[in-house]
Every structure is written in structure tokens, then in C-alpha cells.
Tab-separated table of C-alpha atoms in Angstrom:
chain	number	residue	atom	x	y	z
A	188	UNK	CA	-15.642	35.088	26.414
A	189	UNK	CA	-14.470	31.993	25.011
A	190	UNK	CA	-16.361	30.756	21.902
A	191	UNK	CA	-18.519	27.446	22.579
A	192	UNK	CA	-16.983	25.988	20.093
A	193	UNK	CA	-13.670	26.385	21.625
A	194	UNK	CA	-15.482	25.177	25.050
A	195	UNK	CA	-16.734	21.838	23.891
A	196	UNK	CA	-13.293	21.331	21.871
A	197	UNK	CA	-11.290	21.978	25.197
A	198	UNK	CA	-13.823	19.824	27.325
A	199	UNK	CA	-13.412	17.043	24.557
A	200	UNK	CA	-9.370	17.249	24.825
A	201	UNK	CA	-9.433	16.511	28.323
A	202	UNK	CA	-11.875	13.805	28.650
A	203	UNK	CA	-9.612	12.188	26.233
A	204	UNK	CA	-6.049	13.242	27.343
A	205	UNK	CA	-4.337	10.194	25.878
A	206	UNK	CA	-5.492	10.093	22.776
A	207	UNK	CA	-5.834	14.320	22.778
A	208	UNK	CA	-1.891	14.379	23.387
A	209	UNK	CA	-0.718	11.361	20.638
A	210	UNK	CA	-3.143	13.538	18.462
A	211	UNK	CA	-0.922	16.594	18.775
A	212	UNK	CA	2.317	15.354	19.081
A	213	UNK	CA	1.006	12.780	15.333
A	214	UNK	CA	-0.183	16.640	13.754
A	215	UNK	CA	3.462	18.016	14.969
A	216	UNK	CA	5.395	15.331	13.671
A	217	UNK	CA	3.916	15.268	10.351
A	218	UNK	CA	4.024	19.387	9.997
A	219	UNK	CA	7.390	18.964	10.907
A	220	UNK	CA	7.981	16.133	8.218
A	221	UNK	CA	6.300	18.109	5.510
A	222	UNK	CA	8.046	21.549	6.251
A	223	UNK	CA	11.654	19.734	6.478
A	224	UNK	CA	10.975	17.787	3.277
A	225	UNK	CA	9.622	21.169	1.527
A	226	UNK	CA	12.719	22.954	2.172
A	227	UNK	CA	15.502	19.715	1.350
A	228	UNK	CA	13.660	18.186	-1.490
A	229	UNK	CA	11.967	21.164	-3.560
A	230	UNK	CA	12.418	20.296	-7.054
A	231	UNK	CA	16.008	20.414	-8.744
A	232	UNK	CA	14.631	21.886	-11.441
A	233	UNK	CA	14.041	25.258	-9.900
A	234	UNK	CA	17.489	25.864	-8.333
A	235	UNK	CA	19.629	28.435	-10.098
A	236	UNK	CA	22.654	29.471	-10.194
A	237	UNK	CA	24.181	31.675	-7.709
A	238	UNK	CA	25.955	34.427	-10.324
A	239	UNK	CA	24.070	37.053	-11.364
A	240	UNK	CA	24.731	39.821	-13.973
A	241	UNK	CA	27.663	41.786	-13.910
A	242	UNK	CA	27.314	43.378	-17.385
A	243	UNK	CA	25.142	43.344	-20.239
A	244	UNK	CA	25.453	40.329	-22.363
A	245	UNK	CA	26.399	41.046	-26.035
A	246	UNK	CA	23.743	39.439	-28.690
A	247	UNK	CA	26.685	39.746	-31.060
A	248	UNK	CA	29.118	37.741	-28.814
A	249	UNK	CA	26.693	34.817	-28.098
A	250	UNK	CA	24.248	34.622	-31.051
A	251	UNK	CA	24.562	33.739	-34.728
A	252	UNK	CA	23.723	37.499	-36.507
A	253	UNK	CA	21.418	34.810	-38.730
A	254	UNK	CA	19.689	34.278	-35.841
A	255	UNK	CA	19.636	37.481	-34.566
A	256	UNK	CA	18.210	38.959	-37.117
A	257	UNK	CA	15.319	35.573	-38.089
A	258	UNK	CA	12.349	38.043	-37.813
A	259	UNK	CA	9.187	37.643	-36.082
A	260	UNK	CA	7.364	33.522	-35.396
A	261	UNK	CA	5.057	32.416	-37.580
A	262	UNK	CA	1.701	32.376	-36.239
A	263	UNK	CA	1.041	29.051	-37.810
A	264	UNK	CA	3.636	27.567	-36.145
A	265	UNK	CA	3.044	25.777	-32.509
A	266	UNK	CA	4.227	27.473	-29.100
A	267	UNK	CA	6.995	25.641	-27.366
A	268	UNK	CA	5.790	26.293	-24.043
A	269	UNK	CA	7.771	25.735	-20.810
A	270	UNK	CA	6.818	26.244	-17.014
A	271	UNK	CA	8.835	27.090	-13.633
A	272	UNK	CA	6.281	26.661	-10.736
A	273	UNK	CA	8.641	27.210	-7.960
A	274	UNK	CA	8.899	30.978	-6.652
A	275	UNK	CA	13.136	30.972	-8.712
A	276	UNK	CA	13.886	33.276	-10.988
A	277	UNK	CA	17.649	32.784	-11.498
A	278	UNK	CA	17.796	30.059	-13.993
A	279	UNK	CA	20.187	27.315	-14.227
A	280	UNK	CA	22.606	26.535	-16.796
A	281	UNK	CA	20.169	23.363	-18.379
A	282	UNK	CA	17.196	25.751	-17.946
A	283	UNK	CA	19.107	28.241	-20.054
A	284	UNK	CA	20.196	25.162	-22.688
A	285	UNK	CA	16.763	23.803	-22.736
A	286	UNK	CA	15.419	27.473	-23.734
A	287	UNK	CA	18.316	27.703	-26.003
A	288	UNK	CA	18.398	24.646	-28.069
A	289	UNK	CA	14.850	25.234	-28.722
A	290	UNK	CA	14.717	28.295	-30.125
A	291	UNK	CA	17.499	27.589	-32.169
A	292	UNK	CA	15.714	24.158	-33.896
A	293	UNK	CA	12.267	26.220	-33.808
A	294	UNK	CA	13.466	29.440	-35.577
A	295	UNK	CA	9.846	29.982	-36.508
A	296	UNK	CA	7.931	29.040	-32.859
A	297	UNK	CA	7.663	31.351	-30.482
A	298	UNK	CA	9.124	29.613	-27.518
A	299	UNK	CA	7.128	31.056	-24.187
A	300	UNK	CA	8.857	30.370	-20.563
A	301	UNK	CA	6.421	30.651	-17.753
A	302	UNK	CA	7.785	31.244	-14.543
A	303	UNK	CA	5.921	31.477	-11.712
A	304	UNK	CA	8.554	33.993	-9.858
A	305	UNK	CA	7.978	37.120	-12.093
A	306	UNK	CA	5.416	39.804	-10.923
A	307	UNK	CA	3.100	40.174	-12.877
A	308	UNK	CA	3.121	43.485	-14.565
A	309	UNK	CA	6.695	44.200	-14.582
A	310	UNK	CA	7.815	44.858	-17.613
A	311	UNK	CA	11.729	43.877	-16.541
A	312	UNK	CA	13.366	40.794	-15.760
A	313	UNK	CA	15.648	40.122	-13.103
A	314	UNK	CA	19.217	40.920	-13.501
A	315	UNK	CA	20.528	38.009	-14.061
A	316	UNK	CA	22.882	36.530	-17.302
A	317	UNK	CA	20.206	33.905	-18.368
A	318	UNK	CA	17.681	36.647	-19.135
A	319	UNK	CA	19.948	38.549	-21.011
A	320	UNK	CA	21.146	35.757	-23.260
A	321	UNK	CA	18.078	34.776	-23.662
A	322	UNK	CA	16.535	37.871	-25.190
A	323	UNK	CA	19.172	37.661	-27.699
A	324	UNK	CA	16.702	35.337	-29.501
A	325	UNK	CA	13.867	37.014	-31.007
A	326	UNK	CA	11.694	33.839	-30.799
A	327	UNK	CA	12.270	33.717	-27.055
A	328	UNK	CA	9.141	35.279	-24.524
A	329	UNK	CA	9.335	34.658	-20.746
A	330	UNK	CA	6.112	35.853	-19.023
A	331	UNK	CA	4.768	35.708	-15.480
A	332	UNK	CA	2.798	32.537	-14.525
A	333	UNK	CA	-0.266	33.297	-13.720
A	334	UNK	CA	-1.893	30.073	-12.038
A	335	UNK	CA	-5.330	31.022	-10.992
A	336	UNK	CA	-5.792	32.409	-14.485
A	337	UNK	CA	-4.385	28.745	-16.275
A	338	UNK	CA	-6.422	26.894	-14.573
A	339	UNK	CA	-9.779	28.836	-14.854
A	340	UNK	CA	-12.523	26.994	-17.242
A	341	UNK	CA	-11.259	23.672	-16.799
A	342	UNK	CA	-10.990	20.473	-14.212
A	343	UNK	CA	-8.378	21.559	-12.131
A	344	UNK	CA	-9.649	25.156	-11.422
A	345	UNK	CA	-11.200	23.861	-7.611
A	346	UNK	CA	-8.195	21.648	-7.475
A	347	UNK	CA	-5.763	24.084	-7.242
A	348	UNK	CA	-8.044	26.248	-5.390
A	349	UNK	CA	-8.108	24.038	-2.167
A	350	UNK	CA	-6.121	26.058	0.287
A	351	UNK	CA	-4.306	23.212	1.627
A	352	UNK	CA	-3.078	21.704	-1.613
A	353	UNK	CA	0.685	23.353	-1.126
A	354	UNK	CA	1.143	21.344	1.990
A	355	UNK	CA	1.337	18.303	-0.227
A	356	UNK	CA	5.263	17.028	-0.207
A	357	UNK	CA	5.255	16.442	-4.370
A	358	UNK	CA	3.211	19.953	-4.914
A	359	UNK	CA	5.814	21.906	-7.164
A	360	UNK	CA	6.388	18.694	-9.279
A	361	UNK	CA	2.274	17.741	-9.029
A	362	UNK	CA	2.028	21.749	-10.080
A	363	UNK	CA	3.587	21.327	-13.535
A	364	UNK	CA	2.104	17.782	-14.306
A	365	UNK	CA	-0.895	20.043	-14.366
A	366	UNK	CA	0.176	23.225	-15.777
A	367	UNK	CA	1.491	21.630	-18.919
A	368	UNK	CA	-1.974	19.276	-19.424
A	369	UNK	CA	-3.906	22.580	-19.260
A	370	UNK	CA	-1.401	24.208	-21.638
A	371	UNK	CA	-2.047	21.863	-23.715
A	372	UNK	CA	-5.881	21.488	-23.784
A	373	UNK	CA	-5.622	25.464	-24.440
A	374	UNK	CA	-3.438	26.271	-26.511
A	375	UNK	CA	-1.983	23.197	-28.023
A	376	UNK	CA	1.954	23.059	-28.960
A	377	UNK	CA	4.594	21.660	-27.781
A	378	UNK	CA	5.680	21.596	-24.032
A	379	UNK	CA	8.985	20.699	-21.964
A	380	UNK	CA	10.541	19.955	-19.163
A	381	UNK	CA	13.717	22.294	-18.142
A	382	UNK	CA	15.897	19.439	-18.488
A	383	UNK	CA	15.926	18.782	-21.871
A	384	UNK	CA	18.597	19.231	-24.452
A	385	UNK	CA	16.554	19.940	-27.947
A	386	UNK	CA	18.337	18.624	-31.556
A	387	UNK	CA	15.924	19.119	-33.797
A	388	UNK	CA	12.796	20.849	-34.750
A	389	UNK	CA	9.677	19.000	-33.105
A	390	UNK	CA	6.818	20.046	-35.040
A	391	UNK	CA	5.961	17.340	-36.972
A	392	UNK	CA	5.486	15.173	-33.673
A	393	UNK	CA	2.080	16.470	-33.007
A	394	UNK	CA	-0.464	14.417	-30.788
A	395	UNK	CA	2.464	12.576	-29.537
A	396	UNK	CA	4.136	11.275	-26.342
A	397	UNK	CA	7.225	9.399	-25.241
A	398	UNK	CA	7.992	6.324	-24.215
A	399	UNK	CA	9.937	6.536	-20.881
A	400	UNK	CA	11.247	2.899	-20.526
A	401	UNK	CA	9.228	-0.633	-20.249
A	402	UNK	CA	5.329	0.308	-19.944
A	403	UNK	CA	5.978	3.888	-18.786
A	404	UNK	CA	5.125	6.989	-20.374
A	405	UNK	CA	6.529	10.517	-19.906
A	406	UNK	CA	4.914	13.805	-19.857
A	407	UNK	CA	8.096	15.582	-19.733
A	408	UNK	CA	7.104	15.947	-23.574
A	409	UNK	CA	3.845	16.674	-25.185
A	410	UNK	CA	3.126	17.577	-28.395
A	411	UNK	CA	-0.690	18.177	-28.954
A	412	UNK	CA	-3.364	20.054	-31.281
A	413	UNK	CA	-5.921	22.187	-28.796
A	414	UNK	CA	-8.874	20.647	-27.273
A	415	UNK	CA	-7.670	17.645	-27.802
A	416	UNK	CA	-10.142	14.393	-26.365
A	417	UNK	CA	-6.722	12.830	-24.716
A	418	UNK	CA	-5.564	15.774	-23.108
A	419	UNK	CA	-9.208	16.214	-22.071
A	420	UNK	CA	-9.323	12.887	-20.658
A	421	UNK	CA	-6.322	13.428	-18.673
A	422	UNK	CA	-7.324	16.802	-17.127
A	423	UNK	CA	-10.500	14.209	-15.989
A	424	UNK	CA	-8.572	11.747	-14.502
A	425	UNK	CA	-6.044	13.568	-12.759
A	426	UNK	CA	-9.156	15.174	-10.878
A	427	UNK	CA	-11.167	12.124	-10.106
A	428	UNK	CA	-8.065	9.835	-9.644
A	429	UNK	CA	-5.834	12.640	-7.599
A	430	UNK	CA	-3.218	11.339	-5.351
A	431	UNK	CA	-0.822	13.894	-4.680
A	432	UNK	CA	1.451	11.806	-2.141
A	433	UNK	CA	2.705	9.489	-4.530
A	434	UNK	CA	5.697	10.505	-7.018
A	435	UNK	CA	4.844	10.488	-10.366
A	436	UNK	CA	0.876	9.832	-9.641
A	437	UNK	CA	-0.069	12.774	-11.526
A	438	UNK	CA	2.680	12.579	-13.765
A	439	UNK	CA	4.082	9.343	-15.961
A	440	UNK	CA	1.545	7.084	-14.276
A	441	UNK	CA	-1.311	9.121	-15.377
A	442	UNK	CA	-0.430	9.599	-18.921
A	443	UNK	CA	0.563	5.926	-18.980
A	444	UNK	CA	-3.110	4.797	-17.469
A	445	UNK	CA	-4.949	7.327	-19.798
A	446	UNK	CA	-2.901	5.449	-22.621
A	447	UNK	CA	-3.499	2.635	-22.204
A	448	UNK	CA	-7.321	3.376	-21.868
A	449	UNK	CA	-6.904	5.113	-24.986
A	450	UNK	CA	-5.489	2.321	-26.918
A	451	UNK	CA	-7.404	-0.700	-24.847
A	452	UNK	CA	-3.687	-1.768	-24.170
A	453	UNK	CA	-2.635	-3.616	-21.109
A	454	UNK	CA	1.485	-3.128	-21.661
A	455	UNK	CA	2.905	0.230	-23.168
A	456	UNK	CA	4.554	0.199	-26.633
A	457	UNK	CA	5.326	2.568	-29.655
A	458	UNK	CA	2.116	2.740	-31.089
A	459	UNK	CA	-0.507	5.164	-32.780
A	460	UNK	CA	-3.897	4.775	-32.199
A	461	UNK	CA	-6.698	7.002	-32.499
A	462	UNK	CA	-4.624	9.709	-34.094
A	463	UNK	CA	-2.207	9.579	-30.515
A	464	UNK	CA	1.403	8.708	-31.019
A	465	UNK	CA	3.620	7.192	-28.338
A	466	UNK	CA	7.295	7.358	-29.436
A	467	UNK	CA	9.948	4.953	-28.928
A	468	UNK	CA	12.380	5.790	-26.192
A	469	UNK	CA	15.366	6.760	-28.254
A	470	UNK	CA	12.944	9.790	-29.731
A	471	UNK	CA	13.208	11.668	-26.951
A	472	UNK	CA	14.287	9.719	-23.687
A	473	UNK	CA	17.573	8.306	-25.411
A	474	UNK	CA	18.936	7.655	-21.949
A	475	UNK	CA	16.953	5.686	-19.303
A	476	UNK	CA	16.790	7.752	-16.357
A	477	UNK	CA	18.583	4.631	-14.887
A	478	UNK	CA	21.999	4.702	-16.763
A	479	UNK	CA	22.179	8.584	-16.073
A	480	UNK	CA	25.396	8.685	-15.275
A	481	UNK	CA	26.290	7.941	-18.642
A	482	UNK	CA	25.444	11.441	-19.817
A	483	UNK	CA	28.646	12.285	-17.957
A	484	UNK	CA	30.951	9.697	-19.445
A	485	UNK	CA	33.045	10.620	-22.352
A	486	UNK	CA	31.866	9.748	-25.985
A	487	UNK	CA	33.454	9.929	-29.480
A	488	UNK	CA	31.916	11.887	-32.156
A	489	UNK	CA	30.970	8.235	-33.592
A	490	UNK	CA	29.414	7.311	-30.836
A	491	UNK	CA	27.295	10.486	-30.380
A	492	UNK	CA	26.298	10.413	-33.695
A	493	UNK	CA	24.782	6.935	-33.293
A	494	UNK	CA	23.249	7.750	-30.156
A	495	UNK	CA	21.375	10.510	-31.420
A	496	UNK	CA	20.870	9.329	-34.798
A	497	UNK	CA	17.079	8.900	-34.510
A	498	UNK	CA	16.393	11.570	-31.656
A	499	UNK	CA	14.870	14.805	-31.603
A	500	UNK	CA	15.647	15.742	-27.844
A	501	UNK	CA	17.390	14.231	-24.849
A	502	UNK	CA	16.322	14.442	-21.122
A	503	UNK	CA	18.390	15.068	-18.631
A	504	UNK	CA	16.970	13.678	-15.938
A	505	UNK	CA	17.757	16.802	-13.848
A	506	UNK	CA	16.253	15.691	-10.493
A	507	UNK	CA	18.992	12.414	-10.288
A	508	UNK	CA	22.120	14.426	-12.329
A	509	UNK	CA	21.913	17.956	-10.608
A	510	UNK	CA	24.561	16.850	-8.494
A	511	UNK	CA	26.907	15.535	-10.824
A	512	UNK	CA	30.288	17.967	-11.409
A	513	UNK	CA	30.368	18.313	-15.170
A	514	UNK	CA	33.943	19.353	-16.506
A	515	UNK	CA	33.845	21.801	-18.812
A	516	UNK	CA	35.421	21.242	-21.801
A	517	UNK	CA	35.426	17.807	-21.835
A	518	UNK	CA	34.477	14.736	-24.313
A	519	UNK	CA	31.491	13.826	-21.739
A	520	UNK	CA	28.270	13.341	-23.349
A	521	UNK	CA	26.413	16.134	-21.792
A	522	UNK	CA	29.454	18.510	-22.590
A	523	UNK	CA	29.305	17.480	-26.299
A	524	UNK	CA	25.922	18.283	-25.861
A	525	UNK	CA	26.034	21.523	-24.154
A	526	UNK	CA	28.704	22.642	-26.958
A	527	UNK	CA	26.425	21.665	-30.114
A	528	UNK	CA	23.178	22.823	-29.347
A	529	UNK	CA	22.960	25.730	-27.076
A	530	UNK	CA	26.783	27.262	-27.574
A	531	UNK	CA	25.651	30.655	-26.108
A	532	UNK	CA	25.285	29.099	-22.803
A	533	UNK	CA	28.256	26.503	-23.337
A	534	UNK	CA	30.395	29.816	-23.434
A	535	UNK	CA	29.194	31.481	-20.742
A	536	UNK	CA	29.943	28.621	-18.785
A	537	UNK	CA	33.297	28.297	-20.028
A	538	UNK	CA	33.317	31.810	-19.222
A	539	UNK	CA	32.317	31.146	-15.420
């Protein structure tokens, strides 16, 4: 027999035929919206590349034998933490120069990439060249992202626990605004976006955020002791002020309004207050996301040198650039880039 509940729905549906059929075609439309927008607009960031491993990559070939050979972290030193929350697990050329370049300016930090793609339990990574040059550092640890197990003991445990938070159309980019606040409030370190090129060693930037451009701050670097009250307060307000349709509502804007509570400011600037830092744009968003394309004009060495002169990292701003052809070699910015400071993965794509 039919449930009742079933009954009363079906007698309700057609007392009310009008409104019963512009309420399924309204559920349709939007499930088709959501699905199409899933598939076309998932996050840059987790595309690979198509080529996978033909051989064994030679530590020799690609890595400096003084790096090789650097010995074990220091347990002193911070984790440089960073997060893949899509289901990809063949890495891109920036993830593998983001990975790179920081493990060769933190020799002494072991740099942990989460990805959300790996089983759990397997001991061995997908054949694929980025894993293999990336094992060539000793510093280097990429580990299965375990979500359910982040997120337990803090604010966002029922959060991500709702069963119909993945139908959100921002939820992969949403995901690792919170993975990287919890990662913080835990363990403390340093965390990054995949789209970053690192030039020098970030440890001494602790408690500290960047400046993205005029009254907008970036998450796409923190640096931050563990258990820290701001990190704490932003775990708090991306619960109780959660808007997961808006881009960049749990990201820049909420580190931006938890600022500027913070500080009792009413316009962003570089400041430290309460033992928080937020850095001036050229420390580690040199390039405003909107001159991107200048990452892929050419530069001279005079140029780049002033560019970078008082930067520790430059972000790529993967999610407008991924579409950009880069020539390779070339004088272009990112090139240069690419070349300096992660030349194991400059040659394999010179190789490719």
C-alpha cells in the first residue's frame, strides 16, 4: 500500500496543479543548474595534467644531491601544510612548483600535501611524474585527506556533516577555506594555496596574513601558532555567518570581516594588532589578481629583481591564468619563475 504520507503529498499536488508543476519544473531547473555548473566550473586548481609516468624519475637528475641528502625536519620547525579537496590525484605543473619551491626554501619543515583523492591506507601513490619528483625531497609527505577526521572537535564538524552541503555550486573552493582554518587552529604552521610560487623561507611570518588588494584580505596564506583566538574566531564566524552561494564568502571576505573586528578597523591596511600581522600586498600577492596577465609578459632580470625584492611568495591566481599558454623557455615572468625556484619541475616541462 501506498504510505499516507505519500497519499496526502499526492492529494496536495493535485489540488494545487499550477503551482505543483512550476514547483517541479523550479527544483529541475535548478538541479540542472547546479549539476552543469559542478561539472564546467570545478575548481582550476584540481585539474591535472593528462601525462602520467612512463619511467621512474631520477632524484639525481632533478634534485640538488645537497638536497637530497638534507636529513630529516626539525620538529621545531612549522608544517607547511597544503590541501586538494577535489577527488584529482594527477597534479598539475603549479601544484608540483608550489610543493617544490617550498620545500626547497623550508629545508627544515616538513611540507605535508593533503589530497583528498588518495585512499586511505594505501601505502602507494599513483603513478604519475609529480609523485615521483616529489619524493625526491625528503621534507616532502603527501597523505590522504581525511575530512570527517579534520573537522572533528571543532565548529565545522556538523557543518560539513549536513548531507546536502556538496550540492552547494562554490563547495570544493568553500571546502578548503575551511580545511586550512581548521589546520590551522590544530596544528598551527604555515598553509597554501596550490598556486603559489614560494622564494623564500616563511617562518618568521607567524600570526600573519596578506593583504590581497584595497580592503581585502587573502587566506590563500596563513601563517599561525595553534589555538590561536583569531583562527578561533574565524572557525566561529564562518559557522554562524555561513553563506556558501557567494564566492569568496567563506574565504577573503571572512578573514577580512574577522580583521577588521580584530583590529576595530573599518578599511584594511598593513597593520599588527593584537599580536596578528596583515602584510602588505607585495609580501605575498605581488601581482593583483587583476593585472594577471602580466605574469605572462616578458621581464628582465632587473625588473624581476625589483619585483620581488621585498616578497616571500607570489600567487598565481590559478583560477583566472589556467588558461593562459605559457612558452617554455621564455623571458615571461612566470617562466623566470618556474626556472628559479622549482627547476625540477621547470625541466620536466621542458622535457614534455
Amino acid at each position: 500500500r501506498m504510505p499516507s504520507c505519500l497519499l496526502k503529498l499526492t492529494k496536495v499536488v493535485m489540488s494545487h496543479k499550477p503551482w505543483a508543476l512550476f514547483f517541479l519544473i523550479f527544483m529541475f531547473i535548478s538541479f540542472a543548474y547546479i549539476k552543469l555548473y559542478w561539472d564546467i566550473w570545478e575548481d582550476p586548481k584540481s585539474t591535472g595534467h593528462p601525462y602520467g609516468l612512463s619511467a621512474e624519475i631520477s632524484c639525481a637528475h632533478y634534485v640538488p644531491s645537497s638536497l637530497h641528502i638534507a636529513g630529516e625536519p626539525s620538529p621545531s620547525a612549522g608544517n607547511v601544510f597544503f590541501v586538494e579537496t577535489s577527488e584529482q590525484t594527477t597534479p598539475s605543473y603549479l601544484f608540483s612548483c608550489s610543493v617544490e619551491s617550498a620545500a626547497r626554501t623550508h629545508p627544515g619543515s616538513r611540507v605535508v600535501v593533503l589530497m583528498k583523492g588518495l585512499a586511505k591506507g594505501n601505502t602507494s601513490l599513483p603513478q604519475h611524474w609529480a609523485f615521483s619528483l616529489l619524493s625526491c625531497f625528503p621534507n616532502v609527505e603527501i597523505q590522504p585527506l581525511d575530512l570527517t577526521e579534520l573537522f572533528s572537535g571543532t565548529p565545522l564538524q556538523r557543518w560539513y556533516l549536513w548531507p546536502l552541503r556538496h550540492w552547494e555550486p562554490h563547495f570544493l573552493a568553500v571546502l578548503s577555506d575551511a580545511c586550512r582554518i581548521v589546520l590551522m587552529w590544530k596544528f598551527g604552521g604555515i598553509y597554501l594555496d596550490t598556486d603559489f610560487i614560494v622564494l623564500k623561507n616563511l617562518q618568521n611570518l607567524t600570526n600573519a596574513l596578506g593583504i590581497q588588494d584595497t580592503d581585502v584580505l587573502n587566506g590563500a596564506f596563513l601563517s599561525f601558532t595553534p589555538k590561536h583566538k583569531f583562527i578561533e574566531l574565524c572557525m566561529q564566524d564562518f559557522v554562524q555567518n555561513y553563506n556558501g552561494w557567494v564566492w569568496g564568502h567563506q574565504g577573503p571576505e571572512l578573514v577580512t570581516r574577522v580583521f577588521k573586528k580584530w583590529c576595530s578597523l573599518r578599511t584594511i591596511k598593513s597593520i599588527s594588532c593584537k599580536g596578528v600581522s596583515a602584510l602588505a600586498p607585495e609580501a605575498v600577492y605581488p601581482i593583483p589578481w587583476q593585472n594577471w596577465k602580466k605574469l605572462f609578459e616578458a621581464v628582465s632580470a632587473v625588473e624581476l629583481h625589483k619585483l620581488l625584492k621585498n616578497t616571500y611568495a607570489v600567487h598565481i591566481w590559478n583560477k583566472l591564468s589556467h588558461g593562459t599558454k605559457l612558452e617554455i623557455p621564455s623571458q615571461a615572468l612566470l617562466a623566470q619563475l618556474y626556472s628559479q625556484f622549482c627547476p625540477a619541475t621547470y625541466a620536466k616541462m621542458k622535457q614534455d
